[in-house]
Coordinates of C-alpha atoms in Angstrom, one line a residue:
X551 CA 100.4 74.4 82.4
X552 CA 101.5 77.5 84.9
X553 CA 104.0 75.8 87.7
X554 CA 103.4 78.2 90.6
X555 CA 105.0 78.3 94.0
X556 CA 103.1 79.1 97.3
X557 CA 105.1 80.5 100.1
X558 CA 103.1 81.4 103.2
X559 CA 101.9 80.2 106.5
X560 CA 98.8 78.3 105.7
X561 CA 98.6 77.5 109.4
X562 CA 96.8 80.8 108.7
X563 CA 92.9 81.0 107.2
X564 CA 93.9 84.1 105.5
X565 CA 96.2 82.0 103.2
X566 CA 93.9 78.9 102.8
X567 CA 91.4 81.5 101.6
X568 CA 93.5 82.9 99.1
X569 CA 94.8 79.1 98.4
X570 CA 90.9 79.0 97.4
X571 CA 90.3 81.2 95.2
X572 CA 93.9 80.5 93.2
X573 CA 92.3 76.9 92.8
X574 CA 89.3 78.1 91.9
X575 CA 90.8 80.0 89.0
X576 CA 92.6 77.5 87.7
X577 CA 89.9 74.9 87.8
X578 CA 88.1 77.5 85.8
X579 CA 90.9 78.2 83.2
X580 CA 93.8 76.7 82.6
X581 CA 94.9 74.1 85.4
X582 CA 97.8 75.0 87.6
X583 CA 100.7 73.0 89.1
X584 CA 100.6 74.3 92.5
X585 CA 104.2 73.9 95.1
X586 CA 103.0 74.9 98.9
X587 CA 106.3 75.6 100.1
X588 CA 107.0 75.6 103.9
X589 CA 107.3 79.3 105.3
X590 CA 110.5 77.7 106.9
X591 CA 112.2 76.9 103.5
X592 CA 112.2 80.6 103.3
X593 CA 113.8 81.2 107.1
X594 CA 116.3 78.7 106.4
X595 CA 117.3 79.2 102.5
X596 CA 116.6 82.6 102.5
X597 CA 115.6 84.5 99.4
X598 CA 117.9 83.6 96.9
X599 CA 117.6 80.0 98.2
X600 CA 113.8 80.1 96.9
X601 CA 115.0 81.2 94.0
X602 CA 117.6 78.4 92.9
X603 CA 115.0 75.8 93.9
X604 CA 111.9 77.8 91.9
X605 CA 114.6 77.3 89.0
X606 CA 115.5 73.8 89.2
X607 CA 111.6 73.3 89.7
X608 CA 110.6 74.9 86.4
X609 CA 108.2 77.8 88.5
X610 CA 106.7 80.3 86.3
X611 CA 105.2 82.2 89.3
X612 CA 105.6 82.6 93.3
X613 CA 103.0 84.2 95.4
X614 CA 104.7 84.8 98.5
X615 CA 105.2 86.8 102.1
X616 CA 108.4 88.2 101.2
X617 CA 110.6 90.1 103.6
X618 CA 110.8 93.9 102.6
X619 CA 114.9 93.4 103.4
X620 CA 114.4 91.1 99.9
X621 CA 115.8 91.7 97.1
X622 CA 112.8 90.4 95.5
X623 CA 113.9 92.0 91.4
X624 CA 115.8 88.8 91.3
X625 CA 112.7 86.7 90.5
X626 CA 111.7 89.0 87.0
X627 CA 115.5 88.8 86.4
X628 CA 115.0 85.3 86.2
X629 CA 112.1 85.3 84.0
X630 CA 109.7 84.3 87.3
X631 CA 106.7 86.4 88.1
X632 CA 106.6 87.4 91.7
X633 CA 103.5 88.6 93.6
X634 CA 103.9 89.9 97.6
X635 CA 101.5 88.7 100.1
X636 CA 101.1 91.9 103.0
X637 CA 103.6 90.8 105.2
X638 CA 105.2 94.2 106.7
X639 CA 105.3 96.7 104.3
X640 CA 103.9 96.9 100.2
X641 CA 106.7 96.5 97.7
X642 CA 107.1 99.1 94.8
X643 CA 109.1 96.3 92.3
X644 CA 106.1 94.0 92.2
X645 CA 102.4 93.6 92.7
X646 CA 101.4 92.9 96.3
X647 CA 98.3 91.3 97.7
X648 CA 97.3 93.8 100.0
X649 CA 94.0 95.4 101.3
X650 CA 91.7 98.5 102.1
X651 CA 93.2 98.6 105.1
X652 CA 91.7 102.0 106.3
X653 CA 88.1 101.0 105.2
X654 CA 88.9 98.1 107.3
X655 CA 89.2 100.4 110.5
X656 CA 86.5 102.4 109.3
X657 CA 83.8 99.7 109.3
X658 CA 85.0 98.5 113.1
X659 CA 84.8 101.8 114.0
X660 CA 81.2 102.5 112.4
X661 CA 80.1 99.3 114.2
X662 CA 81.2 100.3 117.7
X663 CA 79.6 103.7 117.2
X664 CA 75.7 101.9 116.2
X665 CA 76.5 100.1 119.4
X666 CA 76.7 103.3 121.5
X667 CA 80.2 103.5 122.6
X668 CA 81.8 106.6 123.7
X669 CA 85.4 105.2 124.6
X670 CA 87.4 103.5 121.6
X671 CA 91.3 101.4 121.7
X672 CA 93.0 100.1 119.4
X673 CA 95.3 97.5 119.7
X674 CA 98.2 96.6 116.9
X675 CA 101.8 96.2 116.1
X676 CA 104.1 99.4 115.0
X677 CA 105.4 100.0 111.5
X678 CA 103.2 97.0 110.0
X679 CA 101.4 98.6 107.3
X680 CA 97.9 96.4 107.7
X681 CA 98.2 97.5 111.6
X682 CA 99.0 101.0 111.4
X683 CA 96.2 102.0 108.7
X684 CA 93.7 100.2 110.2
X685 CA 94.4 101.8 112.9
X686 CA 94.6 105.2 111.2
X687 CA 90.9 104.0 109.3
X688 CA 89.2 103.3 113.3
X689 CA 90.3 106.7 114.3
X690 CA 89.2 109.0 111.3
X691 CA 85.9 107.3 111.7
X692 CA 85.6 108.2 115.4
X693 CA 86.6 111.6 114.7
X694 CA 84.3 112.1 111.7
X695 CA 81.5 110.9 113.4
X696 CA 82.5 113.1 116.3
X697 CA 80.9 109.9 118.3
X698 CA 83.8 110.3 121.5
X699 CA 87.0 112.4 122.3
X700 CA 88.6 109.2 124.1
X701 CA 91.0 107.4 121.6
X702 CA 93.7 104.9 123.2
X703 CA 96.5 103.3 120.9
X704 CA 98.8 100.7 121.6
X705 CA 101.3 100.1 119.0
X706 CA 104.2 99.3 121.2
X707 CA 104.3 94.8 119.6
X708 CA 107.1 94.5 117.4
X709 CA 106.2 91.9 114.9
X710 CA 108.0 89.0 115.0
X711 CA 106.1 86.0 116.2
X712 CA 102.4 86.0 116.5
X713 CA 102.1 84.4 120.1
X714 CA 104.4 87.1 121.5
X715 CA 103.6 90.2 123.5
X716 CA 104.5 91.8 126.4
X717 CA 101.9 91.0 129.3
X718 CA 103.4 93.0 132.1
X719 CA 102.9 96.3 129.5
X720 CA 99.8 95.1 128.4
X721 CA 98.4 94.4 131.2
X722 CA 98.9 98.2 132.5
X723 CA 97.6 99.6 129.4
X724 CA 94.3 97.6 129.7
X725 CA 93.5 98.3 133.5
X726 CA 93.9 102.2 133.1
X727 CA 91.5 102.2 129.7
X728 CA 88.2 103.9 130.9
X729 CA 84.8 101.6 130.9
X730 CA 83.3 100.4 129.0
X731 CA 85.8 100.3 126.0
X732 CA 85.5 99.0 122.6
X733 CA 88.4 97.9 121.8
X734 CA 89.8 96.8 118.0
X735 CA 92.6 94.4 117.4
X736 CA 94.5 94.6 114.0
X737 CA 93.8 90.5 113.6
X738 CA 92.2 88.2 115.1
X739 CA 95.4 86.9 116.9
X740 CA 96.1 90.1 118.2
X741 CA 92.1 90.1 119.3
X742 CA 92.2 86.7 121.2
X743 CA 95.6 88.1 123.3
X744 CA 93.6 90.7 124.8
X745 CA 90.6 88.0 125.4
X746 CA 93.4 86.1 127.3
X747 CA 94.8 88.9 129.3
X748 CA 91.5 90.3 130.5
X749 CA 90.1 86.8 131.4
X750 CA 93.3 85.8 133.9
X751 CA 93.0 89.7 135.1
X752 CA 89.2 89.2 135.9
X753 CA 88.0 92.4 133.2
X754 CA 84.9 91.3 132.1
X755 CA 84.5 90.5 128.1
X756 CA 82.2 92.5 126.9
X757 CA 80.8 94.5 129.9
X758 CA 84.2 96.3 130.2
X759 CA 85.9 95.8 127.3
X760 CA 84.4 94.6 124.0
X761 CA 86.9 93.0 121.6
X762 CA 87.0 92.7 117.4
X763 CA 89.2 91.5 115.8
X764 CA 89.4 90.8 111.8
X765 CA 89.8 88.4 109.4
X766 CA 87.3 86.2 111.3
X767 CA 89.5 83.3 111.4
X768 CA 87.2 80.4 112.7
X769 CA 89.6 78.4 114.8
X770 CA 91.4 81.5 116.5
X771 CA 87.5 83.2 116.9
X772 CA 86.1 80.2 118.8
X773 CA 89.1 79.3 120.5
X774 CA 89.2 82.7 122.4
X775 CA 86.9 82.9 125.5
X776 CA 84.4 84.3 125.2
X777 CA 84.0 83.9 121.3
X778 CA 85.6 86.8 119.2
X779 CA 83.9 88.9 116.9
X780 CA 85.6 89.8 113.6
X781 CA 85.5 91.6 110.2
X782 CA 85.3 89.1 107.5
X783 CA 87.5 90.2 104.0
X784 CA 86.9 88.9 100.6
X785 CA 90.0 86.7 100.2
X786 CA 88.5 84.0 98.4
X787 CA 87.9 86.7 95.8
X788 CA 91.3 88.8 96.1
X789 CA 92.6 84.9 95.6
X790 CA 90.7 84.6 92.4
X791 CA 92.2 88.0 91.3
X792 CA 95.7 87.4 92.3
X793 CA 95.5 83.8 90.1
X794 CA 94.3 86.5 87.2
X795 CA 97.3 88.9 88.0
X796 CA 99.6 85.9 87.3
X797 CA 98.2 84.4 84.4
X798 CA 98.6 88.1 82.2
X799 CA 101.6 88.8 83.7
X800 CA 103.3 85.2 82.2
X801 CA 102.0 85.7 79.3
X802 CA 103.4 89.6 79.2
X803 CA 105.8 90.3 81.6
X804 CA 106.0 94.2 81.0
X805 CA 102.5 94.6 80.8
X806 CA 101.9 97.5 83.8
X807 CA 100.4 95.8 87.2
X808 CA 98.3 97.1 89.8
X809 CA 98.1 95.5 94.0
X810 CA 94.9 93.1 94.6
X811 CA 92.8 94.8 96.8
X812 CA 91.2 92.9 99.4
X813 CA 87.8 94.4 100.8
X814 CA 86.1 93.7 104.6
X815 CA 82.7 92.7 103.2
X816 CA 80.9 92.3 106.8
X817 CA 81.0 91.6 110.4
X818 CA 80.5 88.5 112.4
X819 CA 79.4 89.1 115.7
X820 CA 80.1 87.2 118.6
X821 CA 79.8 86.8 122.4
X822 CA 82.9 89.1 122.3
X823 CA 80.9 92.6 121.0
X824 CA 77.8 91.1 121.9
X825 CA 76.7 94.5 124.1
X826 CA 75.2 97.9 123.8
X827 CA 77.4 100.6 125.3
X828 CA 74.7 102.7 127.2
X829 CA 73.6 103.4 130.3
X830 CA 70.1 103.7 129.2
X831 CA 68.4 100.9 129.8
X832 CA 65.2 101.4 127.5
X833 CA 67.1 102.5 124.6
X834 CA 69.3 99.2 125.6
X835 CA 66.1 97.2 125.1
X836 CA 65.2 98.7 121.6
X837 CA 68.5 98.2 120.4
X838 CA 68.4 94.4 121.2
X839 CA 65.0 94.2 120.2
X840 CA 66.0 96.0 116.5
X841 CA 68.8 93.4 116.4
X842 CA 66.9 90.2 117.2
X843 CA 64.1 91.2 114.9
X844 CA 65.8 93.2 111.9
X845 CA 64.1 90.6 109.2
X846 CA 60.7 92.0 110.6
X847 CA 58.9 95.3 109.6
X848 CA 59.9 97.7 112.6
X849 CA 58.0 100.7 112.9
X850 CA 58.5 103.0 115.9
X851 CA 54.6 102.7 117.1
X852 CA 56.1 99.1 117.6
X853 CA 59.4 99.5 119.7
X854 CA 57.5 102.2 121.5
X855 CA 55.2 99.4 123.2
X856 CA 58.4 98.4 123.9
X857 CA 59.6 100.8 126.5
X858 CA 57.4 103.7 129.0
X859 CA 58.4 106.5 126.5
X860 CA 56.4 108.3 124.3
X861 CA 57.3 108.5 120.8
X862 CA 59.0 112.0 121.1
X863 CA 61.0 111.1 123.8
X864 CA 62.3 107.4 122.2
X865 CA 63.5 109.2 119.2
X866 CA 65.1 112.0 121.0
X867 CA 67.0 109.6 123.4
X868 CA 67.6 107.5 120.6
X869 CA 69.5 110.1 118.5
X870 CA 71.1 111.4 121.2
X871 CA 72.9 108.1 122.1
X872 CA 73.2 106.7 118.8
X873 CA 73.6 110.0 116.7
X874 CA 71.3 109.2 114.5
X875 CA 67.3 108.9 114.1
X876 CA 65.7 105.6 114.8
X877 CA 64.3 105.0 111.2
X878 CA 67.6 106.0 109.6
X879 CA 69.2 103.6 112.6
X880 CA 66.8 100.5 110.7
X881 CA 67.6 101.1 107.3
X882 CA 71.1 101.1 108.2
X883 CA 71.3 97.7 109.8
X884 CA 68.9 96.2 107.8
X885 CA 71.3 97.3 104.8
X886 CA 74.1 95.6 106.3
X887 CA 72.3 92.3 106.5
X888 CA 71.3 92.7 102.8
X889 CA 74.6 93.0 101.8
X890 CA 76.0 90.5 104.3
X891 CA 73.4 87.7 102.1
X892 CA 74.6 89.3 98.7
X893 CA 78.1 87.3 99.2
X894 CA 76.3 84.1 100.6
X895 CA 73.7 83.4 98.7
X896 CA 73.6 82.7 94.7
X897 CA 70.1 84.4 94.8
X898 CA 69.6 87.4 92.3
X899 CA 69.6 90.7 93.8
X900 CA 66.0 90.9 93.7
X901 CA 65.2 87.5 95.1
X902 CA 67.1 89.1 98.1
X903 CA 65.7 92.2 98.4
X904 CA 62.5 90.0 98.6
X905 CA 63.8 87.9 101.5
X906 CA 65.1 90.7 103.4
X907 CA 62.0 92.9 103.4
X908 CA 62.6 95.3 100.6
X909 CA 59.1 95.7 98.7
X910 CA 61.0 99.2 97.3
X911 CA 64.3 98.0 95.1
X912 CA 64.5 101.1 93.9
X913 CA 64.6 102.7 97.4
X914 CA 66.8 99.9 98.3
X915 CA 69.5 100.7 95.7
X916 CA 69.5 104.6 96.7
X917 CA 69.9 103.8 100.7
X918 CA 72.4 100.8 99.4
X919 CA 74.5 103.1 97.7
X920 CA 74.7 106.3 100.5
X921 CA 75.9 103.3 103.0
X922 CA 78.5 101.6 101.1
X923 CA 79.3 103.8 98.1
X924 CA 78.0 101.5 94.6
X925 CA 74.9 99.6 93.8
X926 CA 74.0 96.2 95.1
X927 CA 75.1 94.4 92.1
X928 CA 78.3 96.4 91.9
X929 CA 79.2 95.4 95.7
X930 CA 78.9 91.5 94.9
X931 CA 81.0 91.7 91.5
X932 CA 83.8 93.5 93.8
X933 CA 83.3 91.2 96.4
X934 CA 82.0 87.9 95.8
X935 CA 82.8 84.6 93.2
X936 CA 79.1 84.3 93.8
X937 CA 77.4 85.7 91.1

């Protein structure tokens, strides 16, 4: 029975995910002794104080957010298998629980674009590796897509406590941005800061600035005013994995390792993002009306009798806003839903192509596969327990 240690901040939904699927896996296998260990036996033992206690305790394992200042070898020297938790930087010595940080950006970025923006921020802390690709990810997206030449960064947050940042600095660096603004945070923390800042300094949420964050941590999401929008990541799953990681790696502790990966599955919009960046104020209409009623069959005879615009002319304002034709536009979003009930439901892929609209599975699987790169089926085994 594998005696494992759990050091992280489970104030955190991040780590009670992953605390999820670990449990998971070992109600599924063999079970687990699991030790939660307060983040503040770490502060105050240090390291090597973790260490004599995981000895005295019997640990065979410790998933942890370890310091990259720690000298984190010790554990294996001690015949303890150690995997890192992205804290600040990805260790070399050991696996770390990490994520695709850059697709991450990417899909904020992608989102922002469907939504019409032209100005783009991004908000995050310096020399954090989570932050900095992320960050990197949301830019190479706006410049692939060529969708705006405005790009603000601010990186200037050393991280050190979560609830800390400079408001005078801040402040500044939000007034000056140009409006409207779609703005990403690196977490959700970091996303319901700027929430607080622009609602004492009267900038309207999402009219001027509309905010994402990720990890789409329900307390911190709701608690921010309005209510923050956020990419949702398979921890559950990367959870599940990491419990894997540890079982082969006490059983053979020379066998090669590779990181968990953790993916962004979807976005969960709310009153935060909850906008269309144009001045246009039919193509505004369609937009919501696409939105509201993406289960339906859309044709563009319909949204037409929608808006005083001939056919020609929809499309042509459409693509010119949007960059890309209305159909295409659909399909796209309608996708993104599809895949969004792939990690929800415990349906079969048919069964929710059928509830989604998707007469064509054939079809579906092509389009499915241009927008996120692997089949339908092959998404939910990367993603999901659910299947």
């Amino acid at each position: 029975m594998p005696r494992i240690i759990l050091l992280t901040d489970f104030s955190e939904e991040y780590a009670k995910n992953l605390l999820k699927g670990i449990v998971r896996y070992s109600k599924e296998h063999e079970p687990w002794v699991l030790c939660k260990m307060p983040f503040s036996y770490r502060v105050e033992h240090a390291v090597e104080g973790v260490l004599e206690w995981a000895k005295k305790w019997g640990a065979d394992g410790i998933i942890a957010q370890f310091y990259n200042t720690d000298r984190v070898s010790i554990f294996r020297e001690n015949g303890i298998v150690a995997i890192a938790q992205d804290f600040k930087e990805r260790f070399t010595e050991i696996p770390n629980i990490t994520g695709d940080h850059k697709l991450t950006g990417k899909m904020g970025a992608d989102y922002f674009i469907r939504k019409g923006f032209k100005n783009f921020a991004f908000y995050g802390f310096r020399n954090i590796v989570w932050s900095s690709e992320r960050c990197m990810g949301f830019r190479e997206e706006i410049e692939r897509q060529n969708a705006g030449m405005k790009f603000y960064e601010y990186q200037n947050e050393d991280f050190n406590d979560l609830w800390q940042y400079d408001y005078t600095s801040l402040t500044e660096w939000l007034k000056m941005l140009p409006k409207p603004v779609a703005m990403m945070a690196c977490d959700d923390n970091q996303g319901h800061h700027i929430t607080e800042i622009c609602k004492q300094c009267k900038i309207k949420i999402p009219e001027e600035i509309a905010v994402l964050g990720v990890d789409n941590d329900e307390a911190i999401c709701t608690l921010s005013d309005p209510p923050l929008s956020s990419i949702n990541q398979a921890v559950e799953k990367g959870g599940y994995e990491t419990a894997e990681l540890m079982e082969r790696m006490i059983k053979n502790p020379d066998e090669p390792f590779d990181d968990v990966v953790v993916y962004p599955t979807h976005i969960v919009t709310r009153q935060s993002t909850d906008i269309y960046a144009t001045n246009d104020r039919h193509i505004s209409s369609v937009l919501q009306y696409i939105h509201r009623n993406i289960d339906d069959k859309l044709t563009i005879a319909k949204l037409t009798h929608l808006v005083p615009l001939s056919r020609r002319l929809l499309e042509k304002r459409f693509k010119q806003i949007l960059g890309l034709p209305v159909y295409t536009y659909i399909i796209n979003l309608r996708i993104e839903n599809f895949a969004v009930r792939l990690l929800e439901s415990s349906a079969t892929v048919i069964e929710i192509a059928d509830e989604t609209g998707f007469s064509d599975y054939k079809n579906l699987a092509r389009n499915f596969k241009k927008v996120k790169g692997c089949t339908p089926t092959k998404y939910r085994l990367r993603h999901s327990l659910k299947h």
